[in-house]
Short mmCIF file of C-alpha atoms and ligand atoms in Angstrom, two decimals:
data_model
loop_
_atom_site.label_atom_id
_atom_site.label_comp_id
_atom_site.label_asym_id
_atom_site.label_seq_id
_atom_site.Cartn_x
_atom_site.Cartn_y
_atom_site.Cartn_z
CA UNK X 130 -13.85 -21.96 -11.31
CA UNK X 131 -16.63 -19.81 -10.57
CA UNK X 132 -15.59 -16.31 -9.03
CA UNK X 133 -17.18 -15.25 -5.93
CA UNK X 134 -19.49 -11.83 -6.50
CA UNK X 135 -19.24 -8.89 -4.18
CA UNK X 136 -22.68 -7.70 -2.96
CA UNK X 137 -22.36 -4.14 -3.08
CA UNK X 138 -22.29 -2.61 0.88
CA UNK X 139 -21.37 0.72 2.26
CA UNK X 140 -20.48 0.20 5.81
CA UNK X 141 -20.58 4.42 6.78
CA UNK X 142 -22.85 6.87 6.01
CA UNK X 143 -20.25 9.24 5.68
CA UNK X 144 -18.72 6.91 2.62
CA UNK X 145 -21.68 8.41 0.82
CA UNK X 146 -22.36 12.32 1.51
CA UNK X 147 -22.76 14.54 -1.07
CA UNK X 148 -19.14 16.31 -1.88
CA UNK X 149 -20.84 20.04 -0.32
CA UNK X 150 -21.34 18.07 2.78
CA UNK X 151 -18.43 16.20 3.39
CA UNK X 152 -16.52 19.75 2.70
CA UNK X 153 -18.55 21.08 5.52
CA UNK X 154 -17.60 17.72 7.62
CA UNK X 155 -14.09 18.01 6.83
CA UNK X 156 -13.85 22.12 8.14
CA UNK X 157 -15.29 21.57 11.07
CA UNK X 158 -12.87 18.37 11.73
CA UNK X 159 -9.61 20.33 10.72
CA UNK X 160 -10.76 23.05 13.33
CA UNK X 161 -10.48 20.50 16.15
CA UNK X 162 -7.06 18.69 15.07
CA UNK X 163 -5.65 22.35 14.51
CA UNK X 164 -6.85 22.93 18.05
CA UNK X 165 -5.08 19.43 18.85
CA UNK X 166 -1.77 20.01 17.39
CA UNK X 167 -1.11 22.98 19.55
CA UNK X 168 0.21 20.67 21.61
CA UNK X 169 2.52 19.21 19.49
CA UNK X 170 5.76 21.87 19.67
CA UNK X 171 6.63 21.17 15.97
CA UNK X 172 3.14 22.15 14.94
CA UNK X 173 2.94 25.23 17.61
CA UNK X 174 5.88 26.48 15.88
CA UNK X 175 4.49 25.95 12.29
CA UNK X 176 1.85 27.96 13.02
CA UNK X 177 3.27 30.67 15.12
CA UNK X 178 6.14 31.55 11.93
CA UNK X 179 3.20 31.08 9.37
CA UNK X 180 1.68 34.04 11.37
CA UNK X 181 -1.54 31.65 11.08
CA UNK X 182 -3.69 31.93 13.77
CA UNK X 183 -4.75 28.61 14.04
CA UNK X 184 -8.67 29.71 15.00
CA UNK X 185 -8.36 31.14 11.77
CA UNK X 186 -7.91 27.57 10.20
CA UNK X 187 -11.80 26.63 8.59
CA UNK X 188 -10.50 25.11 5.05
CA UNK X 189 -8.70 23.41 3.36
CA UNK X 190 -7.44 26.91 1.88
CA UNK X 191 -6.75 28.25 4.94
CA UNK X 192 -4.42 24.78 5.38
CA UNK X 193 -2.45 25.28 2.65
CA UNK X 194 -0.42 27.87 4.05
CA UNK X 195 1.10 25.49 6.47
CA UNK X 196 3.76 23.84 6.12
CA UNK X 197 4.11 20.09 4.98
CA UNK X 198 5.04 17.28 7.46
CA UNK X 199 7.79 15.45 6.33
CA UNK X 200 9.43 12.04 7.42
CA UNK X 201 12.01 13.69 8.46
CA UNK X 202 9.94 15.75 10.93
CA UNK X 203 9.13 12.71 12.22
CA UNK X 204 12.46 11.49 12.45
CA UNK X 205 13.89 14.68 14.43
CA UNK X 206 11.02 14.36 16.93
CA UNK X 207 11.52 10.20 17.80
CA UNK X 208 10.22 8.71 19.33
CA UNK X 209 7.19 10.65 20.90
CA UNK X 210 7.72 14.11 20.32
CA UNK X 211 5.04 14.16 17.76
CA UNK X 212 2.39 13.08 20.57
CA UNK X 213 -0.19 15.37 21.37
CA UNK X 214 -1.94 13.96 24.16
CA UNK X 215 -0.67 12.71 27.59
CA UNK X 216 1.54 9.49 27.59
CA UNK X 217 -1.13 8.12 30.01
CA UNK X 218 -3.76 8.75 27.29
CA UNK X 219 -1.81 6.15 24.65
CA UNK X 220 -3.37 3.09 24.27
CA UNK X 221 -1.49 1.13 21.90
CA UNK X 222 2.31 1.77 19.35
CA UNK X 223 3.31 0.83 16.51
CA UNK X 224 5.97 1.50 14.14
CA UNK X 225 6.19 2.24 10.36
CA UNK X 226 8.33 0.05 8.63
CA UNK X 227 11.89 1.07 7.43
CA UNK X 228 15.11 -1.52 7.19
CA UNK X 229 17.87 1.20 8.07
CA UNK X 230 17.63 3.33 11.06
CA UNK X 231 15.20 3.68 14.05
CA UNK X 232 11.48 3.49 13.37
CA UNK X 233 9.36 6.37 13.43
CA UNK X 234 7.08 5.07 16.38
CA UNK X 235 3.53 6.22 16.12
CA UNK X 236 0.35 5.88 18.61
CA UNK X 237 -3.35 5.30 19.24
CA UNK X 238 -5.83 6.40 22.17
CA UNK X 239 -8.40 3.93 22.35
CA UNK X 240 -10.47 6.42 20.37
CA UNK X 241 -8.04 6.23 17.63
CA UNK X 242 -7.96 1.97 17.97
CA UNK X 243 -11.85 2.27 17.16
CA UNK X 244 -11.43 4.71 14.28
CA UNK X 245 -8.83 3.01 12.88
CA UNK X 246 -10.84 -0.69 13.07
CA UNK X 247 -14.10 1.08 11.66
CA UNK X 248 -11.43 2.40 8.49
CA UNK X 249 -10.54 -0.83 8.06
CA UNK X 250 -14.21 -2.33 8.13
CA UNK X 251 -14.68 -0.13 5.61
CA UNK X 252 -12.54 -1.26 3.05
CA UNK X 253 -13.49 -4.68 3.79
CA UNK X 254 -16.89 -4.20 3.54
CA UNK X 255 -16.35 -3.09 -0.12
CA UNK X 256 -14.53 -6.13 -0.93
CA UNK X 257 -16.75 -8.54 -0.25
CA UNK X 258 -16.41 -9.24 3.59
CA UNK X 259 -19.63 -10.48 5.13
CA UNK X 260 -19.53 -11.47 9.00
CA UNK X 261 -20.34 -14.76 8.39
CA UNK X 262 -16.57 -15.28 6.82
CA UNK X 263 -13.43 -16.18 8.13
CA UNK X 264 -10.20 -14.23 7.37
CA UNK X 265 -6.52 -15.04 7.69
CA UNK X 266 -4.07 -12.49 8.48
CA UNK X 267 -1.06 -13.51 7.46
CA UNK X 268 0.31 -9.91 7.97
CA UNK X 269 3.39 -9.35 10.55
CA UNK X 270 1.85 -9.24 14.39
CA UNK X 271 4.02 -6.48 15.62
CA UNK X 272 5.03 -3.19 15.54
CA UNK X 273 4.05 -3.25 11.98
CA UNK X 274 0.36 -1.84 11.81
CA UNK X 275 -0.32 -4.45 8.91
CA UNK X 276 -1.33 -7.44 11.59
CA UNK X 277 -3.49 -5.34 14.17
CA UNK X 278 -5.04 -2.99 12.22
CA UNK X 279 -6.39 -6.01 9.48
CA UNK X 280 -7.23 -8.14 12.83
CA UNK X 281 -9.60 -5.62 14.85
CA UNK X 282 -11.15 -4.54 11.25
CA UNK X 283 -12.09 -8.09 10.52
CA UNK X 284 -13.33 -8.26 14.01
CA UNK X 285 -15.85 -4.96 13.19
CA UNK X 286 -16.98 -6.04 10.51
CA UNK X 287 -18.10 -8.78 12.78
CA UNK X 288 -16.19 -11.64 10.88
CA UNK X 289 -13.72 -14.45 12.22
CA UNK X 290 -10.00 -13.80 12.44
CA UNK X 291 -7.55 -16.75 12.43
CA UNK X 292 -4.32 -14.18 13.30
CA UNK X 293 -2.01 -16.92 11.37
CA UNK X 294 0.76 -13.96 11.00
CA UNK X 295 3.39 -14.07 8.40
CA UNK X 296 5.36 -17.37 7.30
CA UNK X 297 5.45 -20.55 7.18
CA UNK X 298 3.79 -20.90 4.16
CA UNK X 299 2.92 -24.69 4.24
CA UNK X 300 1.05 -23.61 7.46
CA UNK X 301 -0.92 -21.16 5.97
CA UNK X 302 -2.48 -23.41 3.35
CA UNK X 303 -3.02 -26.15 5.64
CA UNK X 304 -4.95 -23.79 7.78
CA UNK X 305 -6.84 -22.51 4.76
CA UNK X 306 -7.84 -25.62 4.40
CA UNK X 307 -8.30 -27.05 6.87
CA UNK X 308 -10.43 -23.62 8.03
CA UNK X 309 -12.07 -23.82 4.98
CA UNK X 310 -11.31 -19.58 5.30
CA UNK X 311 -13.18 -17.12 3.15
CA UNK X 312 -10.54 -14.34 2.80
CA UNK X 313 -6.86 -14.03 3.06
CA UNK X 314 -5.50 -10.95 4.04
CA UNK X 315 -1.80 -10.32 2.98
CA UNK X 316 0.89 -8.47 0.93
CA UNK X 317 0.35 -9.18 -2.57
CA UNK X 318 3.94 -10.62 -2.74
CA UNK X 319 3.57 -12.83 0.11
CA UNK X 320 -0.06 -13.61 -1.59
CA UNK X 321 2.24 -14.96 -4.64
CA UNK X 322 4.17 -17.09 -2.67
CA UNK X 323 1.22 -18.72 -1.32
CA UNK X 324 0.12 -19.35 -4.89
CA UNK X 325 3.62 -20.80 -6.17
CA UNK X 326 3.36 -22.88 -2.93
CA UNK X 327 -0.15 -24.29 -3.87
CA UNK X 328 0.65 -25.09 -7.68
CA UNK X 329 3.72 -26.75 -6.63
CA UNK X 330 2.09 -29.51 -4.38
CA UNK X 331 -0.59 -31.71 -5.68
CA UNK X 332 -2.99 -29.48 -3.43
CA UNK X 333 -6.44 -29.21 -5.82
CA UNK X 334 -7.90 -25.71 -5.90
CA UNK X 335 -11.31 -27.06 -5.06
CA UNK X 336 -9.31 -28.51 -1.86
CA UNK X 337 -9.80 -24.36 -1.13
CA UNK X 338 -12.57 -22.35 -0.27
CA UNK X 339 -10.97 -19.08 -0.52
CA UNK X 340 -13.48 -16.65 -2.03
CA UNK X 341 -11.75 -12.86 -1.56
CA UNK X 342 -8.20 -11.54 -0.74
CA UNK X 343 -7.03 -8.09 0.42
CA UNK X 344 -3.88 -7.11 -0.27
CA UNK X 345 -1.92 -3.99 0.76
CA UNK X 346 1.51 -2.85 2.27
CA UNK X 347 3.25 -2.50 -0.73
CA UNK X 348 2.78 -1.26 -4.74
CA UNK X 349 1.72 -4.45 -7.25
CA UNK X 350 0.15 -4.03 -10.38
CA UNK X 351 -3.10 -5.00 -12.07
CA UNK X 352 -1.12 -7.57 -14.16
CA UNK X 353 -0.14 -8.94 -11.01
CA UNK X 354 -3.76 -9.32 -9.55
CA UNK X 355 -4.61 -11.21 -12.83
CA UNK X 356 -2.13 -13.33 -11.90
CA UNK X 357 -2.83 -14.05 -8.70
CA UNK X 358 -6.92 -14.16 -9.42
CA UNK X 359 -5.99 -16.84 -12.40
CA UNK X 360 -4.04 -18.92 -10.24
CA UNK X 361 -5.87 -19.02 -7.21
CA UNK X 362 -9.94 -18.22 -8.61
CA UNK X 363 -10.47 -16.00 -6.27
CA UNK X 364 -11.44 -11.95 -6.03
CA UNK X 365 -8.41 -9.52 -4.88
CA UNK X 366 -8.96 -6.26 -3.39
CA UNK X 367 -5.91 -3.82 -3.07
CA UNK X 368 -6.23 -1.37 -0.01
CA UNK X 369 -3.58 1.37 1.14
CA UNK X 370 -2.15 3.11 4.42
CA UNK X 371 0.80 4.20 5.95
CA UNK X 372 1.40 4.28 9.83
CA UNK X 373 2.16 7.77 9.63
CA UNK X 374 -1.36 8.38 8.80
CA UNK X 375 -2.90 5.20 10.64
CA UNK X 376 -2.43 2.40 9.26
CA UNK X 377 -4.18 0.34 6.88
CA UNK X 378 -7.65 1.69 6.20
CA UNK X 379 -6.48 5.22 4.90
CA UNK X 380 -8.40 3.61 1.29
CA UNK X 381 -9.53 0.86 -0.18
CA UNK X 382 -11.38 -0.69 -3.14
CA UNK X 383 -15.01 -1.35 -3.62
CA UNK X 384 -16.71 -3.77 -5.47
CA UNK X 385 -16.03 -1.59 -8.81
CA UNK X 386 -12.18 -1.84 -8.56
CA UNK X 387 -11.85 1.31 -10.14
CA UNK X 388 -9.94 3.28 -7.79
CA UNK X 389 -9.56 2.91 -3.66
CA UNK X 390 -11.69 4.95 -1.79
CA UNK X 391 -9.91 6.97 0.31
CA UNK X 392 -12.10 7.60 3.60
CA UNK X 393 -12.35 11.90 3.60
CA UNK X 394 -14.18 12.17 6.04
CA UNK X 395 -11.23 10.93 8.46
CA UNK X 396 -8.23 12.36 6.01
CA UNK X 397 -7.77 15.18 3.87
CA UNK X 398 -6.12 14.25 0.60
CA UNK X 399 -4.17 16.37 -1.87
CA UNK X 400 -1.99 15.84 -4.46
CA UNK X 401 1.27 17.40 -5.96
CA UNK X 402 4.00 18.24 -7.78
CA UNK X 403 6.99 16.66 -5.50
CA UNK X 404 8.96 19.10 -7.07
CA UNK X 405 7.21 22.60 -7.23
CA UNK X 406 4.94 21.33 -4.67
CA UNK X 407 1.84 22.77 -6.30
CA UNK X 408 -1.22 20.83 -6.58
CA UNK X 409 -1.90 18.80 -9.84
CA UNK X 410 -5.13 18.23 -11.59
CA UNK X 411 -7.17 15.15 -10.78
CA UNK X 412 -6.47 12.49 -13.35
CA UNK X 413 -2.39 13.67 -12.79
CA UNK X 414 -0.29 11.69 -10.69
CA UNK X 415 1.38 13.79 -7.82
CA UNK X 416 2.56 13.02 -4.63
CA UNK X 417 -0.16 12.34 -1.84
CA UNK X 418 -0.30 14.43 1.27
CA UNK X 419 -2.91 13.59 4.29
CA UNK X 420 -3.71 15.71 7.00
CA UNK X 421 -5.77 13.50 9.76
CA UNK X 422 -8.97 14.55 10.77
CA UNK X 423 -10.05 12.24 13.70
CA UNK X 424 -6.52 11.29 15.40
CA UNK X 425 -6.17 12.20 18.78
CA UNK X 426 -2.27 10.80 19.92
CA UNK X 427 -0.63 11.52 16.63
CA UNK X 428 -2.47 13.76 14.77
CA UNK X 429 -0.75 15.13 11.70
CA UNK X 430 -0.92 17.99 9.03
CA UNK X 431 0.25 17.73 5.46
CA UNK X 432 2.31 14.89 5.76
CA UNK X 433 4.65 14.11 2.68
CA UNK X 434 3.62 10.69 1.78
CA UNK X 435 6.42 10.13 -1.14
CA UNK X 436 3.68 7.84 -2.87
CA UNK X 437 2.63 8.49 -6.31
CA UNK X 438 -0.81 8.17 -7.40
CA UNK X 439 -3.45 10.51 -9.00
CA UNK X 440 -6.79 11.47 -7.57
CA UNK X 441 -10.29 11.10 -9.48
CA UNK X 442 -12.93 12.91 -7.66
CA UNK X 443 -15.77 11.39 -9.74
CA UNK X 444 -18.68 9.16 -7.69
CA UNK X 445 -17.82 5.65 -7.71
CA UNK X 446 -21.21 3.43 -9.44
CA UNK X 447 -20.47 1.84 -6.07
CA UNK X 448 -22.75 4.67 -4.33
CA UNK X 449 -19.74 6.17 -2.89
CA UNK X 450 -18.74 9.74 -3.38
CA UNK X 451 -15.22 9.59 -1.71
CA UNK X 452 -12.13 10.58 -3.73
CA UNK X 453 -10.20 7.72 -5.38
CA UNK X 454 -6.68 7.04 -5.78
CA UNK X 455 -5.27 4.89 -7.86
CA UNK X 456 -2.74 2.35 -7.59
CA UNK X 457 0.39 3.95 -6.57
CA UNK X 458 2.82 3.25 -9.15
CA UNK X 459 6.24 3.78 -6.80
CA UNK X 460 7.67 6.32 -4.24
CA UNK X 461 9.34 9.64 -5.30
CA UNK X 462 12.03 8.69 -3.26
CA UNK X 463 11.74 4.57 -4.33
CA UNK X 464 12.03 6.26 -7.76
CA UNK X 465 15.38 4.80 -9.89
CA UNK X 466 16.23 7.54 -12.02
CA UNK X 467 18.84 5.31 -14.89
CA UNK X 468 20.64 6.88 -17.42
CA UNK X 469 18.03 10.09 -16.61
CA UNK X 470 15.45 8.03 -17.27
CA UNK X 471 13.04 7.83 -14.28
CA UNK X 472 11.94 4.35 -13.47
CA UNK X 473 9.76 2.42 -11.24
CA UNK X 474 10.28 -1.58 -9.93
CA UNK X 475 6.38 -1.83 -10.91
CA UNK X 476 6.92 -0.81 -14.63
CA UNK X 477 9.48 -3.52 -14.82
CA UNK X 478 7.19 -5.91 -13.46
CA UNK X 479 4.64 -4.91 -15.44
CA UNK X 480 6.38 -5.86 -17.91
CA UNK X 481 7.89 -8.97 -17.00
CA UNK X 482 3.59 -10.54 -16.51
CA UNK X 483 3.60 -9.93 -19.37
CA UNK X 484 6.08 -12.00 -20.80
CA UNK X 485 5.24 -16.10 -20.73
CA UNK X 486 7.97 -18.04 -19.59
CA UNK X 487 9.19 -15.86 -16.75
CA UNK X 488 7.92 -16.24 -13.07
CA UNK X 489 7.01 -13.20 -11.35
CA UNK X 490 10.00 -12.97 -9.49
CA UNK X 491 12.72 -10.64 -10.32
CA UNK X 492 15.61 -8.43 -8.57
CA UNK X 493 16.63 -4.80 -10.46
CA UNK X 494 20.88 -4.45 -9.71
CA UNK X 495 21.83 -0.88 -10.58
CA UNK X 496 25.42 -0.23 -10.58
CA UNK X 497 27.80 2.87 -12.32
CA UNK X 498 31.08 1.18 -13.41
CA UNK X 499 32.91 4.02 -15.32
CA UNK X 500 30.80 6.48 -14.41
CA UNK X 501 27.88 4.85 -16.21
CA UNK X 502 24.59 3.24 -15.14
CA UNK X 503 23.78 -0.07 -15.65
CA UNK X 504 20.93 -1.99 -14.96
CA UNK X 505 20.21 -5.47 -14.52
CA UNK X 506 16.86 -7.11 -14.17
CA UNK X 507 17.15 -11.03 -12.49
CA UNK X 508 14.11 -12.70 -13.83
CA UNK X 509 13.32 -16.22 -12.82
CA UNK X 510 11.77 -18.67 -15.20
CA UNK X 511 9.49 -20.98 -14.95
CA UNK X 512 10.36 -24.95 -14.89
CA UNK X 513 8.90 -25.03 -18.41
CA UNK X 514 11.03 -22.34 -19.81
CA UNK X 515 14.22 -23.48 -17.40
CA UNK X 516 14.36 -26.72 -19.72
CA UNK X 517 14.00 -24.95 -23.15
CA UNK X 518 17.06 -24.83 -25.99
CA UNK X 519 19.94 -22.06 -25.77
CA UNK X 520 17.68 -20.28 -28.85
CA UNK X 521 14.21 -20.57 -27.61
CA UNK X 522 16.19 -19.05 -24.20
CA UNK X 523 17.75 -15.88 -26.48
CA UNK X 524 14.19 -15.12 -27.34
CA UNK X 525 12.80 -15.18 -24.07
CA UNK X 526 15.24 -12.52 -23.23
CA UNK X 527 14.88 -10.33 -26.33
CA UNK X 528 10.76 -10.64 -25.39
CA UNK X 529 11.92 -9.38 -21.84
CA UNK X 530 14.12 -7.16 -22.99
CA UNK X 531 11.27 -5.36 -25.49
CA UNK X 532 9.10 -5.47 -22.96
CA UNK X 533 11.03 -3.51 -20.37
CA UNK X 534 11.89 -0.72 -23.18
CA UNK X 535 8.62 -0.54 -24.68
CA UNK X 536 7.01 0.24 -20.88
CA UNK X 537 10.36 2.33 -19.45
CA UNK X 538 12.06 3.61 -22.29
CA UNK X 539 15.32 1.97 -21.00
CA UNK X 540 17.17 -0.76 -22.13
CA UNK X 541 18.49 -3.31 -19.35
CA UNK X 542 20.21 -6.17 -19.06
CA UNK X 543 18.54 -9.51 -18.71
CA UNK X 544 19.75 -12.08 -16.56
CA UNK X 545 17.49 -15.69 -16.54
CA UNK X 546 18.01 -17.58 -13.56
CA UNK X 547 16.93 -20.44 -12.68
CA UNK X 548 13.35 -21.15 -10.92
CA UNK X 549 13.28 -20.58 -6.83
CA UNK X 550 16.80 -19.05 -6.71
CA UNK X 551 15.50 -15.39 -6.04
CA UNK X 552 14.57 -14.45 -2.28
CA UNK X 553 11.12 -14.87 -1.28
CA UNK X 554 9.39 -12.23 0.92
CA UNK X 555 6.64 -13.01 3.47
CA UNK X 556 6.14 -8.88 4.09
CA UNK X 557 7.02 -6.34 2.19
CA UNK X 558 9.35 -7.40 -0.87
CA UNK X 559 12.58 -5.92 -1.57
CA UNK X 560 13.06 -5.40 -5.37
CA UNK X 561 16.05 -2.83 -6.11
CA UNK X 562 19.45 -3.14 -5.11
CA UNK X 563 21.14 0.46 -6.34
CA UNK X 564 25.10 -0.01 -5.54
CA UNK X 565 25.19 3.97 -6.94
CA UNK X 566 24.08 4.92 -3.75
CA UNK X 567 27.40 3.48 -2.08
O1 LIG I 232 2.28 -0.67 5.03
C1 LIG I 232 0.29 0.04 6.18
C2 LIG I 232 -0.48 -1.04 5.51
C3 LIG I 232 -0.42 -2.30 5.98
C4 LIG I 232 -1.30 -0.75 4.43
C5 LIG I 232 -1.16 -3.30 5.40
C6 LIG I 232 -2.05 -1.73 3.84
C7 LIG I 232 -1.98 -3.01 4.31
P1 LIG I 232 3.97 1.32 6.49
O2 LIG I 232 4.70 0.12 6.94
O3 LIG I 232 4.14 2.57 7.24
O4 LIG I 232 2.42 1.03 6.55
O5 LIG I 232 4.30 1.55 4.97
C8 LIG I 232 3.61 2.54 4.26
O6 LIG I 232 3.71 1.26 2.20
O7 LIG I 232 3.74 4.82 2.14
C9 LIG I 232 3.35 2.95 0.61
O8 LIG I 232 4.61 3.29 0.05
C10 LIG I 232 3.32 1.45 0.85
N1 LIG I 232 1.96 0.92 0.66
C11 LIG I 232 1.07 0.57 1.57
N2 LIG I 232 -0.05 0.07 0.98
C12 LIG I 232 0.16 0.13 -0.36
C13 LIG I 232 -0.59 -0.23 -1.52
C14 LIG I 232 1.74 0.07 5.85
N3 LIG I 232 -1.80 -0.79 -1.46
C15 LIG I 232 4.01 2.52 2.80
N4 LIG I 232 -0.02 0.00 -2.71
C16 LIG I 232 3.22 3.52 2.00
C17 LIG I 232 1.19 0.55 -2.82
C18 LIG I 232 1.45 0.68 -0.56
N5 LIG I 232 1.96 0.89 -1.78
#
């Protein structure tokens, strides 16, 4: 089937500015959210035991004498102590997304809700998006910024939104085709799901007219957009955020792929050691840190993402000269250290697309009988390999099993089991279960 090309579009002028200029941009933004966060008690504090004046603020220099913003922060000041306007001024909350505990609640002015939707029209822009297309959102609607922030991008960029929300997966792809939609927007593992769904039933591809997908909420891996781009002939676009920051639209990719742009001009990036908390050279992965530029409810400074990524500061052949991150290969906290080794889900399923015979679903048990780890990937197989001989089985697993070492350095054990019996995940997927941690 032939693949849909992305014209190449830069929705903002400010995607584009010569590095000199967006510095200039970015001081003279950081001078008015310092001024903003006065408000904010935790931030009035920072700066008053820094003994930073916070007129004194011009740089990014001048930041990095503050303090970083931690989730934690966040979680001591829930649910609005973080806010530095008047309730009255809030237009909109959301939530980021976290299965224990309460949610750290975050919100918008309706300045912010424009901001945020232009972000996001940027990233879809560079993806292909054209307002003559139709999208599907089958992102959570609700306190999860996923849904709205994806809908009222799609709507700037001037394009049609069926808000189809997550699930029901039969549902989806009759509306897809039905709709004949251009673009799906999604997590990637929900995105997979779809695809199992569709090669499944007798549903032809051509049946289809989807032409671009952007995927986000979550860490997947370029073996994992082959995947998905073989199976359903289309373009995918990965695109990052976290609700802490905004939302979606904190970066995305462009037409090149090689990177996501991450939009400077509203967020200043940097990137470091999560342990000695110094910065690391571009091309290094780190830790990203953001400190908002344009938020007026929820502004924040040096906030601890946990992601890791590395930074390349390079212009794009896109045309734009905005910092790119790459994927981000796991969280320092999401990190599994096993047997001292430390390990991320995405390595092992990097290594399990790469390994014919096993379906990209998998669940990584860690337990520590006699005071020992042991890990345990579940891979399911495909029907093909499901009905193979006990021998042809035993080398499946030794292929998995030299796969996982040669990309972690660890040796695990391999469990087959059979096709469909793993959970499926219509948001974010679940991949580890650590019983170490009690
Ligand atoms: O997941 C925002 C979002 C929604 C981004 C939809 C893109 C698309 P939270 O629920 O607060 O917000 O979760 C944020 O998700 O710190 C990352 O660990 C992870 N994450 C988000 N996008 C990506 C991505 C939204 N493209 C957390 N690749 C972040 C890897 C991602 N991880």
């Amino acid at each position: 089937m032939k693949k849909f090309v992305v014209e190449n579009r830069i929705w903002d002028k400010e995607e584009s500015l010569p590095r000199a200029e967006l510095a200039a941009l970015q001081g003279a933004k950081l001078k008015e959210t310092v001024a903003r966060v006065q408000n904010v008690p935790l931030y009035k504090e920072a700066f008053s035991k820094s003994g930073i004046a916070p007129e004194k603020i011009n740089s990014l220099d001048d930041l990095k004498r503050l303090p970083f913003t931690t989730k934690a922060d966040l979680r001591g000041h829930y649910p609005l102590g973080m806010l530095a306007v008047d309730r009255s001024e809030v237009a909109r909350y959301h939530a980021s997304s976290g299965t224990t505990g309460k949610p750290t609640m975050v919100a918008y002015t309706q300045n912010d809700l424009k901001t945020w939707a232009n972000l996001c029209a940027r990233f879809l822009t560079g993806g292909g998006l054209l307002p003559e297309h139709s999208v599907q959102i089958a992102f959570g609607y609700g306190l999860f910024t996923g849904g709205f922030g994806l809908h009222y991008g799609v709507e700037r960029v001037g394009a049609s939104v069926i808000p189809a929300a997550a699930g029901n997966t039969p549902k989806q792809i009759m509306l897809m085709m039905d709709m004949q939609v251009d673009a799906l927007v999604c997590t990637p593992s929900y995105a997979l799901s779809i695809s199992e769904f569709i090669l499944q039933s007798d549903i032809s591809r051509s049946a289809l007219n989807l032409k671009h997908a952007h995927f986000g909420g979550e860490p997947w891996t370029e073996d994992m957009r082959v995947r998905i781009e073989d199976e359903m002939g289309i373009l995918c676009f990965n695109n990052y955020g976290l609700s802490e920051v905004i939302g979606p639209g904190v970066s995305g990719e462009c037409a090149v792929r090689d990177g996501m742009h991450i939009s400077e001009d509203a967020f200043i990036v940097e990137c470091i050691n999560p342990e000695t908390l110094e910065p690391v050279a571009p091309g290094e992965e780190g830790e990203l840190v953001f400190t908002s530029l344009c938020k007026e409810a929820m502004p924040i400074i040096r906030y601890r993402t946990r992601d890791i990524a590395s930074l390349n500061l390079e212009p794009c052949a896109c045309g734009r000269t905005t910092a790119r991150m790459s994927r981000v290969t796991g969280r320092s906290d999401d990190m599994l250290i096993i047997k001292g080794v430390n390990v991320y889900p995405s390595q092992v399923e990097q290594a399990l697309l790469r390994v014919e015979g096993t379906a990209p679903h998998y669940l990584i048990e860690v337990d520590r009988p006699d005071r020992k780890d042991v890990a345990t990937v579940k891979v399911e197989m495909t029907e093909k390999s499901f009905s193979s001989s006990m021998k042809e089985l035993q080398e499946l697993k030794d292929k998995i099993d030299r796969a996982i070492q040669g990309i972690t350095g660890l040796r695990m054990n391999v469990e087959l089991v059979s096709p469909n019996s793993l959970e499926r995940f219509i948001g974010k997927a679940q991949r580890v279960v650590d019983r170490r941690r009690g």
